XYZ file of C-alpha atoms in Angstrom:
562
model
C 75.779 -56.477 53.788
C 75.910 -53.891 56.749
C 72.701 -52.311 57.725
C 73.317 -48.690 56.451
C 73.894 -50.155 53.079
C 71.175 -51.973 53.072
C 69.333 -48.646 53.997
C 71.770 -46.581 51.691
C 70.290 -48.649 48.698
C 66.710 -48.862 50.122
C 66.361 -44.878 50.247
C 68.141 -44.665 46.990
C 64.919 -46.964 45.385
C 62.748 -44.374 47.505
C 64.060 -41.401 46.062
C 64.519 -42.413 42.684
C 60.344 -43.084 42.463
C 59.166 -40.232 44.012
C 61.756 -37.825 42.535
C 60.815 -39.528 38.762
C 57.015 -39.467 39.561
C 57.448 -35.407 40.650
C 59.332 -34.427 37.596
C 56.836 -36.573 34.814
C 54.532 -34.303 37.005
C 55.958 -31.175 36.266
C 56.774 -31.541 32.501
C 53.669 -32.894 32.195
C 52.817 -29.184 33.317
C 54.652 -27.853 30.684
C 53.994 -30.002 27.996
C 50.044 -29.536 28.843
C 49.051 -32.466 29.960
C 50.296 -34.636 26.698
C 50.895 -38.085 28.009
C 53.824 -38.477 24.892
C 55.993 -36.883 26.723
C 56.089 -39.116 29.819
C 58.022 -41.292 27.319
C 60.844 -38.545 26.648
C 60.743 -38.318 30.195
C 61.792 -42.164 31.052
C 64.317 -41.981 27.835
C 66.175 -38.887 29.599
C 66.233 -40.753 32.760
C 67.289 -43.899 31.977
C 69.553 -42.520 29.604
C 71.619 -40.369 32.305
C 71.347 -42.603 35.150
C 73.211 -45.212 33.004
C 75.406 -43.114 31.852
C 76.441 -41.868 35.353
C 76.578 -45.690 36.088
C 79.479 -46.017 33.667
C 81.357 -43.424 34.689
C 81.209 -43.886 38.016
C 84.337 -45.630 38.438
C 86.154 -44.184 35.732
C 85.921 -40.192 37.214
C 85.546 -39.776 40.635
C 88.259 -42.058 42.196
C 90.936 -40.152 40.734
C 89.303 -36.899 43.026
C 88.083 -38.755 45.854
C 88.213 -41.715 48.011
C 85.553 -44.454 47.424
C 84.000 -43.555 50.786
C 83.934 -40.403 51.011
C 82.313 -40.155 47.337
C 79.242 -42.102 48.645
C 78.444 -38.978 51.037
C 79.135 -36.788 49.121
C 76.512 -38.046 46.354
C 73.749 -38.777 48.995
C 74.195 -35.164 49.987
C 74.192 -33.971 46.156
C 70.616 -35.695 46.031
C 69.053 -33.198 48.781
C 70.368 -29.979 46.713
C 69.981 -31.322 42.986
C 66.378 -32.910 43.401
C 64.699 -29.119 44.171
C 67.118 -27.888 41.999
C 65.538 -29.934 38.808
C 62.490 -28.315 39.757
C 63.587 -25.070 39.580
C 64.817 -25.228 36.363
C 61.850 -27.501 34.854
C 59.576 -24.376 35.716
C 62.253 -21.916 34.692
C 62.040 -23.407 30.547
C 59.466 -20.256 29.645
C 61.747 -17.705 30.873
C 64.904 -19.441 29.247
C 62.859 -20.254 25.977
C 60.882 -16.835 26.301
C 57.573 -18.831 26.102
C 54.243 -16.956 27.404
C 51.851 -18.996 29.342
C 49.399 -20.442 27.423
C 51.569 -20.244 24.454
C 52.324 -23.367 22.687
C 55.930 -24.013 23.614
C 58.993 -24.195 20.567
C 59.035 -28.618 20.919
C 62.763 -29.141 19.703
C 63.963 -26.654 22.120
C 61.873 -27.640 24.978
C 62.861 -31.338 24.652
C 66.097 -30.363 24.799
C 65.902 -27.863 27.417
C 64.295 -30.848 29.346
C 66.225 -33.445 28.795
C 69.751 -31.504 29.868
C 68.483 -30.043 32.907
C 67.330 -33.582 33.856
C 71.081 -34.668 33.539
C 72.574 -33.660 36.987
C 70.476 -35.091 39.216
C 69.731 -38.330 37.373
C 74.023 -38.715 36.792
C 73.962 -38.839 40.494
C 71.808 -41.439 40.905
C 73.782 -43.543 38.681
C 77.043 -43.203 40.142
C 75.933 -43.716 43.153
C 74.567 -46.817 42.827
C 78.039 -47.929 40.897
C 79.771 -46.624 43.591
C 78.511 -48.151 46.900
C 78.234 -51.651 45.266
C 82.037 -51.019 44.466
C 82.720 -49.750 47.821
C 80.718 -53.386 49.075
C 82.398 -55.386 46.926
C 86.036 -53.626 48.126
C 85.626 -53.915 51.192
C 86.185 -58.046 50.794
C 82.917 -59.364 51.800
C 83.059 -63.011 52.207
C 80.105 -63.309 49.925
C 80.540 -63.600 46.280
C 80.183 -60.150 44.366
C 76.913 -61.858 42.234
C 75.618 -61.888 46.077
C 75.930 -58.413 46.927
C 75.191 -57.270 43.571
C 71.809 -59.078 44.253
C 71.451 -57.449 47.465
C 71.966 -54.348 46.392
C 69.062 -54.347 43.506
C 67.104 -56.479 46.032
C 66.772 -53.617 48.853
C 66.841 -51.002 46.034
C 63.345 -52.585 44.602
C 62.084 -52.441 48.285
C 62.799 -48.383 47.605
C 60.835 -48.345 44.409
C 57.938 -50.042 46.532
C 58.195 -47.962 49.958
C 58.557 -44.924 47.427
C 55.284 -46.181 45.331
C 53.352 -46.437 48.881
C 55.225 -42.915 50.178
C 54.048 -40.847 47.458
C 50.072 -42.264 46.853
C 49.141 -42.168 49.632
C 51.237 -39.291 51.462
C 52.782 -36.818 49.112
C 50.345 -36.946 46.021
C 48.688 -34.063 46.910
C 51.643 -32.038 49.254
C 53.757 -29.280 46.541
C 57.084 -30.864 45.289
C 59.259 -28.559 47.668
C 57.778 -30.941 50.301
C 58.293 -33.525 48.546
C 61.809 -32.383 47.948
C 62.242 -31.801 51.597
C 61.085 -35.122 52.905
C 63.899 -36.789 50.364
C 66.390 -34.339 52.032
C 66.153 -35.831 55.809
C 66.140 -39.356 54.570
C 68.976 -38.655 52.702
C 70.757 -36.332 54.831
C 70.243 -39.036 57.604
C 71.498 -41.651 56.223
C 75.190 -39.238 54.722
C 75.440 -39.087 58.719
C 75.254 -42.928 59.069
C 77.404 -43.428 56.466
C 79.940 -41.130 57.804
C 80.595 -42.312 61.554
C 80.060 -46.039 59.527
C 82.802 -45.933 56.889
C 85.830 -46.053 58.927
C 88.531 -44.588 56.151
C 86.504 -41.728 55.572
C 88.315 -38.416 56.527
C 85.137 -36.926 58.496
C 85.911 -33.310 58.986
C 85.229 -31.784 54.860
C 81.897 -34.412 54.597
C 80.667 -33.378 57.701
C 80.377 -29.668 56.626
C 78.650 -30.722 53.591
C 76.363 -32.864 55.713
C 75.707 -29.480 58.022
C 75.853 -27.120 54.908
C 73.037 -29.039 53.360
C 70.949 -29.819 56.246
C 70.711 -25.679 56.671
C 69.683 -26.041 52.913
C 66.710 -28.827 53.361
C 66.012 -27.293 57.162
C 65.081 -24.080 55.212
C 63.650 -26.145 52.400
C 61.017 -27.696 54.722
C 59.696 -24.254 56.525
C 59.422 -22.428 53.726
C 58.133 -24.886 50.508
C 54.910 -23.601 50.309
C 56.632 -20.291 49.739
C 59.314 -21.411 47.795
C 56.687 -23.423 45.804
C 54.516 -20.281 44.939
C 57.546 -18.184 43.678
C 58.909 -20.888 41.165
C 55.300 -21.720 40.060
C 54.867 -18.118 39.517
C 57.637 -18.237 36.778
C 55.504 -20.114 34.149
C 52.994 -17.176 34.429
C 54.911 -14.011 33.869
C 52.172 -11.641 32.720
C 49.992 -13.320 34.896
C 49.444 -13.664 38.834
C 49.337 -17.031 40.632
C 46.903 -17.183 42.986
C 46.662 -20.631 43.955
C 48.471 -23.831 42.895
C 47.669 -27.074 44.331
C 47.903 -31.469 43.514
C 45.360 -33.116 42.903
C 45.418 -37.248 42.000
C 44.477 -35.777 38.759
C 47.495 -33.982 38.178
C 48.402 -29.568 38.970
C 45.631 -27.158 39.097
C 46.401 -23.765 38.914
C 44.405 -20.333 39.254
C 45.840 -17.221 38.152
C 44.516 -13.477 37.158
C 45.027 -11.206 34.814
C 43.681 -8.038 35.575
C 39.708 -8.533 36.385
C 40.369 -11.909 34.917
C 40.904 -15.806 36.401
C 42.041 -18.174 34.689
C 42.104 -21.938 35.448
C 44.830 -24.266 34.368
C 44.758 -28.171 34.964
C 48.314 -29.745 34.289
C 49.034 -26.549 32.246
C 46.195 -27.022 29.771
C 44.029 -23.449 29.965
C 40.692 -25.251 30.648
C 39.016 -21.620 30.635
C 38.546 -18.401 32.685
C 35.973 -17.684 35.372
C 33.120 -16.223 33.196
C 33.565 -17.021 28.775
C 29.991 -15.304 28.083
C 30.304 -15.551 24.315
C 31.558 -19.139 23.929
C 28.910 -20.694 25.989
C 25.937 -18.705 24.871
C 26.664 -19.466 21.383
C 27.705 -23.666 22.199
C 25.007 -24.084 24.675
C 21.912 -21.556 22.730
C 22.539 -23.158 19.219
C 22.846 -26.634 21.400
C 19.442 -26.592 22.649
C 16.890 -24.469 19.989
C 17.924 -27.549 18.040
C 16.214 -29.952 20.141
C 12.088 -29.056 20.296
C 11.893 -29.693 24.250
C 15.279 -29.941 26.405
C 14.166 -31.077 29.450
C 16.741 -33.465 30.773
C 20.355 -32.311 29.894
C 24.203 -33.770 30.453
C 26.631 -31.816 30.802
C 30.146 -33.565 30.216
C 33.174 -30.611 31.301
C 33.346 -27.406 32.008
C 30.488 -25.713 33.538
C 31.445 -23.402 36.102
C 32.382 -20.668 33.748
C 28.553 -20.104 32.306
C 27.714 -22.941 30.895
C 25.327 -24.326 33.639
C 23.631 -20.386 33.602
C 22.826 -20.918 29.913
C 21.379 -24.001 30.569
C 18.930 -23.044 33.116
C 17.645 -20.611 30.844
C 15.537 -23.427 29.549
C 14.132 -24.574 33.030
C 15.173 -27.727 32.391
C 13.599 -30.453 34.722
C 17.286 -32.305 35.323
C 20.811 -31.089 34.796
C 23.723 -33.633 35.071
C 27.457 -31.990 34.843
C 29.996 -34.690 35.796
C 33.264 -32.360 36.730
C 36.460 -34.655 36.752
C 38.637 -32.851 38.720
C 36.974 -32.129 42.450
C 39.798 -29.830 43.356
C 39.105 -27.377 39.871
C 35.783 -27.415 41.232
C 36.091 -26.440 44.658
C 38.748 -23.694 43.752
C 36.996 -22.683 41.103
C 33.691 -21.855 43.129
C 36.255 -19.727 45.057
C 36.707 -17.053 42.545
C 34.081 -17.191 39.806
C 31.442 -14.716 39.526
C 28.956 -15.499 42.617
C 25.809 -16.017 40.556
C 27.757 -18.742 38.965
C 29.010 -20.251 42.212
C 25.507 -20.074 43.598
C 24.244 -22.053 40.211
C 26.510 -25.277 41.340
C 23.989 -26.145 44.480
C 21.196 -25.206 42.610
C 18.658 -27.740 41.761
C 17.896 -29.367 38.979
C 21.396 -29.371 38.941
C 23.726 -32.732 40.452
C 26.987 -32.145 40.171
C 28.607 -35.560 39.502
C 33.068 -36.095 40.401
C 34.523 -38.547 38.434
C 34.755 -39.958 34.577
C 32.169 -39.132 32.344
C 32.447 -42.499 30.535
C 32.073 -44.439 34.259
C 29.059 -42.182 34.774
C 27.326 -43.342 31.540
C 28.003 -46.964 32.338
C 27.017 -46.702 35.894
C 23.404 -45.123 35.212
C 20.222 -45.827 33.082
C 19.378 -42.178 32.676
C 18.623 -41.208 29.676
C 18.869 -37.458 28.242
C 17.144 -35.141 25.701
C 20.724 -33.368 24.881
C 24.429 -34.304 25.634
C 26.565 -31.561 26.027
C 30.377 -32.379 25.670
C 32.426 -29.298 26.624
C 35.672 -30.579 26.856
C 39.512 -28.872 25.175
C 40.539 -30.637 21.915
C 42.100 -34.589 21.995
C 45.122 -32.942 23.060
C 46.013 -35.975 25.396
C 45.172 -39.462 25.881
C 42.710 -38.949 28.495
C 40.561 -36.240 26.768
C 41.084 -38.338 23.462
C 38.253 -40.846 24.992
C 35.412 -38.342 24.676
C 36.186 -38.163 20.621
C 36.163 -41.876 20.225
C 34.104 -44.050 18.598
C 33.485 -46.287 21.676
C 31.920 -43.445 23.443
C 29.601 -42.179 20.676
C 28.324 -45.380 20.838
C 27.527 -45.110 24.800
C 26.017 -41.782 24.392
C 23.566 -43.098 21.633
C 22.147 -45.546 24.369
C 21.807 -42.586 26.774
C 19.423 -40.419 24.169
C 15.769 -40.165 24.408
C 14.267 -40.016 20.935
C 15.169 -37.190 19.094
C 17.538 -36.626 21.124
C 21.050 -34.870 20.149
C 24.906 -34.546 21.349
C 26.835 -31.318 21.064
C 30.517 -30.975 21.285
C 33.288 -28.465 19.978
C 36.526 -28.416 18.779
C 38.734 -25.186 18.432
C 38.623 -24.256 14.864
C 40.261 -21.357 12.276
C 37.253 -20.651 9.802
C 39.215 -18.281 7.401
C 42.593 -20.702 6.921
C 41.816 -24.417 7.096
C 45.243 -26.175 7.181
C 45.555 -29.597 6.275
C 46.439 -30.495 9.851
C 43.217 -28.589 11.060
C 40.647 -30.896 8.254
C 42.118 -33.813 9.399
C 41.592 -33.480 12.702
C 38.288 -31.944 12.053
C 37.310 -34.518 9.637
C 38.266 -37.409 11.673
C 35.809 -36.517 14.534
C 32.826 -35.865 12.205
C 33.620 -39.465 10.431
C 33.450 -40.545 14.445
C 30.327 -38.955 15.196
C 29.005 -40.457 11.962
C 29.553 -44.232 12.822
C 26.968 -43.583 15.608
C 24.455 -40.559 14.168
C 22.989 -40.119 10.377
C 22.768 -36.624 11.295
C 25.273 -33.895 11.892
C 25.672 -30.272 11.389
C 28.892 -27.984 11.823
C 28.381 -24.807 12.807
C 32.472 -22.809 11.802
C 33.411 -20.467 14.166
C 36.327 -19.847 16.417
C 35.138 -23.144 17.241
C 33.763 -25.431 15.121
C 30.700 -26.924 16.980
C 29.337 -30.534 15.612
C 25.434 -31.390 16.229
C 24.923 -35.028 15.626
C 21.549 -36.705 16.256
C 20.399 -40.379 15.362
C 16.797 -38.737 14.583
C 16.500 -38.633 10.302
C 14.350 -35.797 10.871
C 16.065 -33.426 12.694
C 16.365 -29.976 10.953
C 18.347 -27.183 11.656
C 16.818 -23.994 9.546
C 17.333 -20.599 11.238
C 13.223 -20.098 10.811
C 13.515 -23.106 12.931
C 16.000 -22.133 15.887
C 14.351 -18.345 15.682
C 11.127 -19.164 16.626
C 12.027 -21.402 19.496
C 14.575 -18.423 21.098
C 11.486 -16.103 20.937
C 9.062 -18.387 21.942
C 11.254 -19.713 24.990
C 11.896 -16.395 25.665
C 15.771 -16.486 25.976
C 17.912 -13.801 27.625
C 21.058 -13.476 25.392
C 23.829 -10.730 24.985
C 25.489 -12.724 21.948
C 22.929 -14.671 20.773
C 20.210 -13.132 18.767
C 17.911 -13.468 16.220
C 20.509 -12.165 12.935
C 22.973 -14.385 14.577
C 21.063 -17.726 14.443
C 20.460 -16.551 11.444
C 24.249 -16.260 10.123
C 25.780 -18.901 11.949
C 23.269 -21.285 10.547
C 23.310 -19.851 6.639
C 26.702 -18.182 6.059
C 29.214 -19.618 3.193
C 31.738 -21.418 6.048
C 29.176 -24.074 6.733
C 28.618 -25.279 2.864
C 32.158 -25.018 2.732
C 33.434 -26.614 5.912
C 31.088 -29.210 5.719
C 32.031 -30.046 2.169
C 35.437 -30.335 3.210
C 34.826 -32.524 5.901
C 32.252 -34.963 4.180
C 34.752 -35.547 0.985
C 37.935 -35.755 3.215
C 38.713 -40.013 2.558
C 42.112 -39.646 4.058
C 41.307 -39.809 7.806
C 40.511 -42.518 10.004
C 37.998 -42.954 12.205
C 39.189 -42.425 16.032
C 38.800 -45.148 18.122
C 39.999 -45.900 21.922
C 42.940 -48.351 20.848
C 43.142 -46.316 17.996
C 44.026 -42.608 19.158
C 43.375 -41.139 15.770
C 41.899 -37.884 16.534
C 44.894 -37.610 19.274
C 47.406 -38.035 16.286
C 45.555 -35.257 13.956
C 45.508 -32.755 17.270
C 49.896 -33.379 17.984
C 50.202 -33.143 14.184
C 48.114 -29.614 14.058
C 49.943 -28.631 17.307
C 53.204 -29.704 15.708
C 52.574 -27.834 12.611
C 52.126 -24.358 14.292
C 56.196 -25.213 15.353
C 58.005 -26.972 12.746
C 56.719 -28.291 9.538
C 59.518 -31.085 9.032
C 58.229 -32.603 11.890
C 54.812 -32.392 10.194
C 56.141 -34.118 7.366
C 58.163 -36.716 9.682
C 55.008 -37.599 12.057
C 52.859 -38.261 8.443
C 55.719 -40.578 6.956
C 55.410 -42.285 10.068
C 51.728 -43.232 9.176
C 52.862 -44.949 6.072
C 54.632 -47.656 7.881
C 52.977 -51.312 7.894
C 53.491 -54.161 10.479
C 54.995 -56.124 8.102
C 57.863 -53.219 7.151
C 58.354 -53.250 11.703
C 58.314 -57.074 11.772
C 60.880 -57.177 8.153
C 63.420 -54.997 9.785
C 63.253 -56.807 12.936
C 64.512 -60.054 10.680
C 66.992 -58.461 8.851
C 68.442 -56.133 11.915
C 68.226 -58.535 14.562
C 67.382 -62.417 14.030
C 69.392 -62.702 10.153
C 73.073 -61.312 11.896
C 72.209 -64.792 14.735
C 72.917 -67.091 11.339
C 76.669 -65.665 10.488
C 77.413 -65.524 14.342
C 80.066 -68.218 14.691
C 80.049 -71.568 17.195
C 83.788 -70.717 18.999
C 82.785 -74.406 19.447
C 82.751 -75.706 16.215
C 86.355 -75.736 15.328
């Protein structure tokens, strides 16, 4: 096999990685983070690069000559691959979704998986295409040996592109990305050109020079280009940052006095949410006699950590996954709260709350888990079962855990109870104890201590006595949150609900209930579809694997046998 071949294949396994890693990436953006739809993602891919592998040699050499096709297509890769990206971010305008707005799912798969076509048709053909040209040309080898050449150097791509994107590109904005793809491939059309001796030069060459202008532009200006396409998924909104982390997109944008902070296109929360964390982190603590050492699992930039100082606590822990939504937040939240995160008692701890738990023997009066709903895999193993348990260890006596859960107090859909219903049976495989308070978020307090009461006499006379600066929370609404109807009712309807299942970590149950309740804002057939789905037994998988796939072998007939 000649060298640029070799090459030719080894920068097509290089570009296929990196440009498949960048587009999970960015419809993991739009999709909000929901690891399901990585799968869609590899089904579109594979599906169009195969079928631009069988039509490879049934199209294009009725236009073109086998050579000149093979430039061509390693030229189409430096325009198509930004291309894709442009019209991944472009779905809300096309769909007329708003940002933050749970996107229409049947037309946003679709939407996906056709504008993923072009690019990924291209890789298929040409991969058809230069092992036809190889195997053409009469190589003295046998065609099973170039074959195997070609997928050999190809896998050395999908390597070198592994290696090229970890540890150099992770963290650079995919117009860079794009742009680094465009000079390896735009230098190795060249090769192939002055290489491939029947190939009329003069039209490929001016695609070759047309296109370089394209990339050279493309590399000078992607942090430009990659701020005006990003600012498409936010149109009533303005971007003011958007960077990579190894976590995934972070994103800041305003609206009006406002910033908000998105992390792979989940809304994790704006720069100050007064009401929210007074009530979660005020109704938290009056219910535990003496806070004095507190965890803080998520989001505490925002006012959260404020709150929590109002108790002169002697330790504060708040493990922050993400450093990068850290660092940018401190940038543009309020100052007090910037000045709070180097503020002892508090230690800010970067990494996975579950690591953290297993890495220290600390234990805590209160656990504070202020994370979004089990909305992907990830978040899903703060709800489980598993990590209950861990948090148990990490209590002092008496001690409780807090966490939330966005909630609708007035309508409680089916979708919404099971969801709901499944975390309180969680949290009660680890604590006898829990209370819901119903709100526009429905906050659980769970403690292994039999005698922990929650009475608003109770919770009163600690806010007075503690001497708690509040604008939300105040004496007549301890009072109603802990004593109006929703909390009989709620609670009811959560203690009697037998249906759900307990979510565990190889279990994703409460990760089910939340893409069910999602799915049921969007289509209820789907609804109906996902909970059929539920019904199905091992045995009904492994009986129609007999009778689609192994019973056919036994009427197969031996050509032999005659």
């Amino acid at each position: 096999m000649k060298k640029v071949f070799a090459f030719s294949f080894f920068s097509l396994g290089i570009s296929s990685v990196v440009s498949q890693v960048v587009i999970i990436r960015e419809l993991i953006v739009g999709f909000y983070g929901n690891e399901f739809f990585i799968g869609w993602v590899l089904f579109a891919w594979l599906l169009w690069v195969g079928l631009g592998s069988l039509a490879a040699g049934k199209l294009l050499n009725k236009v073109f000559s086998c050579a000149a096709i093979l430039i061509y297509l390693q030229t189409s890769v430096v325009l198509l691959f930004p291309l894709e990206i442009i019209l991944i971010r472009s779905n809300r305008l096309f769909l007329g979704t708003a940002a933050g707005e749970i996107p229409n799912l049947i037309p946003t798969l679709a939407y996906s998986f056709f504008s993923m076509a072009p690019f990924c048709l291209v890789l298929g053909f040409y991969f058809t295409k230069a092992t036809q040209y190889l195997i053409d040309e009469g190589s003295q080898r046998g065609n099973g040996s170039l074959i195997s050449q070609a997928y050999l150097f190809e896998t050395f791509g999908f390597v070198a592109g592994g290696i090229l994107f970890s540890y150099g590109l992770i963290f650079r904005n995919e117009f860079f990305a794009a742009s680094v793809l465009a000079g390896l491939n735009l230098a190795l059309a060249v090769f192939l050109l002055y290489e491939i001796p029947s190939t009329g030069r003069r039209r490929p060459l001016l695609a070759v020079f047309a296109i370089f202008v394209l990339s050279w532009i493309l590399w000078f200006h992607a942090d430009r280009i990659h701020f005006v396409t990003t600012q498409v998924r936010f149109p009533k909104e303005t971007l003011i940052e958007s960077r990579n982390s190894i976590y995934g997109n972070v994103t800041v944008t305003r609206a009006k006095d406002q910033y908000n902070f998105y992390e792979n296109g989940l809304l994790l929360g704006s720069g100050e949410e007064k009401i929210f964390n007074e009530n979660f982190v005020h109704f938290s603590l009056l219910s535990h006699p003496d806070p004095k050492a507190i965890l803080l699992v998520g989001t505490g930039f925002n006012g959260a950590l404020r709150e929590i100082l109002k108790y002169h606590p002697w330790e504060v822990e708040d493990v922050e996954f993400d450093r990068l939504l850290l660092d940018l937040a401190a940038q543009y939240i309020p100052k007090d709260l910037a000045a709070i995160l180097d503020k002892p008692p508090i230690r800010i701890y970067l990494g996975d709350a579950r690591r953290f738990l297993k890495g220290t023997s600390k234990t805590f009066d209160c656990i504070l888990i202020h994370l979004p709903n089990p909305s992907t895999a990830l978040i899903n193993r703060y709800y489980t079962e598993e990590y209950y348990r861990e948090v148990k260890k990490h209590l002092n006596p008496g001690g409780l855990v807090a966490t939330h859960i966005a909630f609708s107090p007035d309508y409680v859909t089916r979708e919404l109870a099971n969801l709901s219903a499944s975390i309180y049976k969680t949290l009660k495989t680890s604590f006898p104890v829990i209370y819901v308070l119903p709100g526009n978020a429905l906050f659980f307090i769970a403690s292994a201590d039999t005698d922990l009461q929650l009475t608003p006499e109770t919770l009163i006379a600690r806010f007075e006595e503690r001497d708690i600066e509040s604008y939300f929370v105040s004496t007549p609404s301890i009072e109603y949150g802990l004593t109006n109807d929703r909390v009989g009712n709620v609670e009811n309807l959560l203690r009697t609900n037998r249906a759900v299942e307990v979510n565990r970590d190889l279990r994703p149950r409460a990760y089910y209930y939340n893409l069910v309740y999602w799915l049921s804002f969007l289509n209820r057939g789907l609804v109906q579809g996902f909970s059929a789905l539920t019904q199905i037994q091992p045995w009904m998988v492994l009986a129609a694997l007999v009778f689609f796939v192994i019973f056919p072998l036994f009427f197969l007939r031996n050509p032999e046998a005659k």
